[in-house]
Amino acid sequence: MDSVTASKLLNLQELDNQIESINSELEKIPAEIEKLRKEIESLKIKHDQLIHRKKELDFQKKEKELDIQTFQDRIAKLEIALNKVKSNEEYKALLREKAQAEENIIHLEDEIIQLMEEIENLAKEIKEFDKIREEKIKELENEIKALNSKKTQLEEELNKLITQRQELVNTIKPQALSQYESIKKRVKNKVIAIVEDQVCTGCYMVIPPKIFTELLKSEKLFTCPNCGRYLFYESK
Ligand SMILES: [Zn+2]
């Protein structure tokens, strides 16, 4: 191929490689941000779960305290009734009920002590978790910020490269350009293969001597007969 077109196509290839690598970096960013957001979300959920659990325990404690009050009221009424009772049978029955109520109160008090311990431990856990949580969330939010500014920076670079590419494309012969595009579609990478020691560095096949000789002296655009890539020979 003629050396001017060849070097332009090499530049084009270099730009396309840069554009592609920026695009693939940009494609990864939304998933990375999403992952960090989910981490933040799960920290908030864990916090809510701990608070919810503590409310539940507080509620259970309150209910048991109310139950104790109910039994104490009942005991007070039973004591009045015991003073007025006539029959022995009735007296025994009231005493039994009073003893049962007292037993219930002792049982409830034990349960309340257990609940208070649980509540205290949970409050400590919440305090410690919240401290870590706030720091962790700040850290994650900073990572998100960094990713967003990286995204902006990459987009700016990409726009510059696209402009450069357009400017370059405008100066390349349409036939060479369309061939470049069609080879690119097929081989994905390395549209132009450097020829080294008579070997195409795109597919690593030896170039037939006849084509190689032509390549050395001709101004024509040559493609590798094996892989179809443009061949570029730089005379040393
Ligand atoms: Zn080849």
mmCIF file of C-alpha atoms and ligand atoms in Angstrom, residues 187 193 199-207 223-231, ligand 1:
data_model
loop_
_atom_site.group_PDB
_atom_site.id
_atom_site.type_symbol
_atom_site.label_atom_id
_atom_site.label_comp_id
_atom_site.label_asym_id
_atom_site.label_seq_id
_atom_site.Cartn_x
_atom_site.Cartn_y
_atom_site.Cartn_z
ATOM 1 C CA VAL A 187 -10.895 -9.652 12.305
ATOM 2 C CA ALA A 193 -0.569 -6.376 10.316
ATOM 3 C CA VAL A 199 5.543 -13.141 8.136
ATOM 4 C CA CYS A 200 2.108 -11.545 8.622
ATOM 5 C CA THR A 201 1.977 -10.677 12.351
ATOM 6 C CA GLY A 202 -1.823 -10.890 12.227
ATOM 7 C CA CYS A 203 -2.040 -14.604 11.539
ATOM 8 C CA TYR A 204 1.648 -15.633 11.602
ATOM 9 C CA MET A 205 1.620 -17.147 8.153
ATOM 10 C CA VAL A 206 4.535 -16.688 5.805
ATOM 11 C CA ILE A 207 3.616 -14.337 2.972
ATOM 12 C CA THR A 223 -3.907 -7.787 2.042
ATOM 13 C CA CYS A 224 -2.702 -11.024 3.610
ATOM 14 C CA PRO A 225 -3.934 -13.955 1.477
ATOM 15 C CA ASN A 226 -4.495 -15.990 4.641
ATOM 16 C CA CYS A 227 -6.252 -13.645 7.134
ATOM 17 C CA GLY A 228 -7.217 -10.751 4.881
ATOM 18 C CA ARG A 229 -5.575 -8.090 7.055
ATOM 19 C CA TYR A 230 -3.830 -5.117 5.527
ATOM 20 C CA LEU A 231 -0.142 -5.742 5.281
HETATM 21 ZN ZN ZN B 1 -2.349 -12.702 7.816
#
